[in-house]
Amino acid sequence: MKNLKFTPLTLVIACCITYSCYMFLGFDASKNAGIGVNSKVFFTLLLAVILWLTDLLFRRFVLDKRWLWLIQGSFIILIILMILIFQTI
């Protein structure tokens, strides 16, 4: 249990998996999105896999826990900004 590390990316991965289960069970009531529920679940799980691989790379190359949190937090903020920019285009 002491080798278990919580990082910002693991928290985001957990949110992605929880949200995909939420959508898969039919609790997402947004019908006007223009994309099917199966596609949303697939892309959310694909995002979780990509973030998991990125988390593994960050853990491999950044050994200090403080720097790991700083770099991964910056990476998450960058991804959120890119998503917001691409939604407005």
PDB file of C-alpha atoms in Angstrom:
ATOM      1  CA  MET A   1       0.000   0.000   0.000  1.00  0.00           C
ATOM      2  CA  LYS A   2       2.932   2.374   0.523  1.00  0.00           C
ATOM      3  CA  ASN A   3       3.897   2.052  -3.179  1.00  0.00           C
ATOM      4  CA  LEU A   4       0.473   3.387  -4.172  1.00  0.00           C
ATOM      5  CA  LYS A   5       0.911   6.940  -5.406  1.00  0.00           C
ATOM      6  CA  PHE A   6      -1.883   9.407  -5.988  1.00  0.00           C
ATOM      7  CA  THR A   7      -1.104  11.950  -8.668  1.00  0.00           C
ATOM      8  CA  PRO A   8      -3.265  14.509 -10.451  1.00  0.00           C
ATOM      9  CA  LEU A   9      -3.491  12.294 -13.534  1.00  0.00           C
ATOM     10  CA  THR A  10      -4.721   9.300 -11.531  1.00  0.00           C
ATOM     11  CA  LEU A  11      -7.474  11.479 -10.103  1.00  0.00           C
ATOM     12  CA  VAL A  12      -8.472  12.652 -13.590  1.00  0.00           C
ATOM     13  CA  ILE A  13      -8.395   9.051 -14.848  1.00  0.00           C
ATOM     14  CA  ALA A  14     -10.738   8.042 -12.022  1.00  0.00           C
ATOM     15  CA  CYS A  15     -13.082  10.895 -12.967  1.00  0.00           C
ATOM     16  CA  CYS A  16     -13.040   9.816 -16.633  1.00  0.00           C
ATOM     17  CA  ILE A  17     -13.871   6.216 -15.781  1.00  0.00           C
ATOM     18  CA  THR A  18     -16.622   7.288 -13.371  1.00  0.00           C
ATOM     19  CA  TYR A  19     -18.118   9.636 -15.973  1.00  0.00           C
ATOM     20  CA  SER A  20     -18.051   6.926 -18.658  1.00  0.00           C
ATOM     21  CA  CYS A  21     -19.903   4.551 -16.286  1.00  0.00           C
ATOM     22  CA  TYR A  22     -22.363   7.365 -15.561  1.00  0.00           C
ATOM     23  CA  MET A  23     -23.005   7.817 -19.288  1.00  0.00           C
ATOM     24  CA  PHE A  24     -23.115   4.082 -19.995  1.00  0.00           C
ATOM     25  CA  LEU A  25     -25.781   3.510 -17.343  1.00  0.00           C
ATOM     26  CA  GLY A  26     -27.946   6.193 -18.972  1.00  0.00           C
ATOM     27  CA  PHE A  27     -27.830   8.918 -16.356  1.00  0.00           C
ATOM     28  CA  ASP A  28     -26.520  11.506 -18.843  1.00  0.00           C
ATOM     29  CA  ALA A  29     -29.726  13.166 -20.051  1.00  0.00           C
ATOM     30  CA  SER A  30     -28.219  15.556 -22.618  1.00  0.00           C
ATOM     31  CA  LYS A  31     -29.994  14.480 -25.811  1.00  0.00           C
ATOM     32  CA  ASN A  32     -28.987  17.498 -27.897  1.00  0.00           C
ATOM     33  CA  ALA A  33     -25.252  16.784 -27.966  1.00  0.00           C
ATOM     34  CA  GLY A  34     -25.334  15.320 -31.480  1.00  0.00           C
ATOM     35  CA  ILE A  35     -23.135  12.354 -30.580  1.00  0.00           C
ATOM     36  CA  GLY A  36     -24.259   8.950 -29.361  1.00  0.00           C
ATOM     37  CA  VAL A  37     -23.758   7.657 -25.860  1.00  0.00           C
ATOM     38  CA  ASN A  38     -21.582   4.791 -27.075  1.00  0.00           C
ATOM     39  CA  SER A  39     -19.261   7.233 -28.818  1.00  0.00           C
ATOM     40  CA  LYS A  40     -19.044   9.401 -25.696  1.00  0.00           C
ATOM     41  CA  VAL A  41     -18.193   6.376 -23.558  1.00  0.00           C
ATOM     42  CA  PHE A  42     -15.599   5.189 -26.088  1.00  0.00           C
ATOM     43  CA  PHE A  43     -13.873   8.564 -26.336  1.00  0.00           C
ATOM     44  CA  THR A  44     -13.908   9.046 -22.568  1.00  0.00           C
ATOM     45  CA  LEU A  45     -12.334   5.630 -22.023  1.00  0.00           C
ATOM     46  CA  LEU A  46      -9.829   6.360 -24.801  1.00  0.00           C
ATOM     47  CA  LEU A  47      -8.901   9.580 -23.000  1.00  0.00           C
ATOM     48  CA  ALA A  48      -8.474   7.603 -19.769  1.00  0.00           C
ATOM     49  CA  VAL A  49      -6.101   5.139 -21.489  1.00  0.00           C
ATOM     50  CA  ILE A  50      -4.044   7.967 -23.010  1.00  0.00           C
ATOM     51  CA  LEU A  51      -3.835   9.715 -19.634  1.00  0.00           C
ATOM     52  CA  TRP A  52      -2.853   6.421 -17.960  1.00  0.00           C
ATOM     53  CA  LEU A  53       0.033   5.968 -20.413  1.00  0.00           C
ATOM     54  CA  THR A  54       1.065   9.576 -19.879  1.00  0.00           C
ATOM     55  CA  ASP A  55       0.977   9.038 -16.118  1.00  0.00           C
ATOM     56  CA  LEU A  56       3.257   6.023 -16.483  1.00  0.00           C
ATOM     57  CA  LEU A  57       5.723   8.070 -18.532  1.00  0.00           C
ATOM     58  CA  PHE A  58       5.703  10.941 -16.068  1.00  0.00           C
ATOM     59  CA  ARG A  59       6.259   8.570 -13.133  1.00  0.00           C
ATOM     60  CA  ARG A  60       9.131   6.908 -14.967  1.00  0.00           C
ATOM     61  CA  PHE A  61      11.013  10.085 -15.830  1.00  0.00           C
ATOM     62  CA  VAL A  62      10.138  12.412 -12.925  1.00  0.00           C
ATOM     63  CA  LEU A  63      11.214  10.879  -9.632  1.00  0.00           C
ATOM     64  CA  ASP A  64      10.583  13.741  -7.202  1.00  0.00           C
ATOM     65  CA  LYS A  65       6.987  13.746  -5.986  1.00  0.00           C
ATOM     66  CA  ARG A  66       6.732  17.529  -5.775  1.00  0.00           C
ATOM     67  CA  TRP A  67       7.918  17.973  -9.364  1.00  0.00           C
ATOM     68  CA  LEU A  68       5.606  15.179 -10.479  1.00  0.00           C
ATOM     69  CA  TRP A  69       2.579  16.978  -9.020  1.00  0.00           C
ATOM     70  CA  LEU A  70       3.682  20.291 -10.535  1.00  0.00           C
ATOM     71  CA  ILE A  71       4.296  18.881 -14.018  1.00  0.00           C
ATOM     72  CA  GLN A  72       1.142  16.765 -14.087  1.00  0.00           C
ATOM     73  CA  GLY A  73      -0.974  19.639 -12.778  1.00  0.00           C
ATOM     74  CA  SER A  74       0.406  21.888 -15.504  1.00  0.00           C
ATOM     75  CA  PHE A  75      -0.263  19.162 -18.065  1.00  0.00           C
ATOM     76  CA  ILE A  76      -3.908  18.895 -16.951  1.00  0.00           C
ATOM     77  CA  ILE A  77      -4.374  22.668 -17.117  1.00  0.00           C
ATOM     78  CA  LEU A  78      -2.865  22.674 -20.618  1.00  0.00           C
ATOM     79  CA  ILE A  79      -5.242  19.914 -21.745  1.00  0.00           C
ATOM     80  CA  ILE A  80      -8.260  21.769 -20.303  1.00  0.00           C
ATOM     81  CA  LEU A  81      -7.226  24.961 -22.086  1.00  0.00           C
ATOM     82  CA  MET A  82      -6.780  23.099 -25.380  1.00  0.00           C
ATOM     83  CA  ILE A  83     -10.216  21.493 -25.034  1.00  0.00           C
ATOM     84  CA  LEU A  84     -11.807  24.875 -24.364  1.00  0.00           C
ATOM     85  CA  ILE A  85     -10.040  26.437 -27.349  1.00  0.00           C
ATOM     86  CA  PHE A  86     -11.061  23.625 -29.688  1.00  0.00           C
ATOM     87  CA  GLN A  87     -14.682  23.817 -28.534  1.00  0.00           C
ATOM     88  CA  THR A  88     -14.872  27.504 -29.451  1.00  0.00           C
ATOM     89  CA  ILE A  89     -13.403  26.977 -32.941  1.00  0.00           C
TER      90      ILE A  89
END
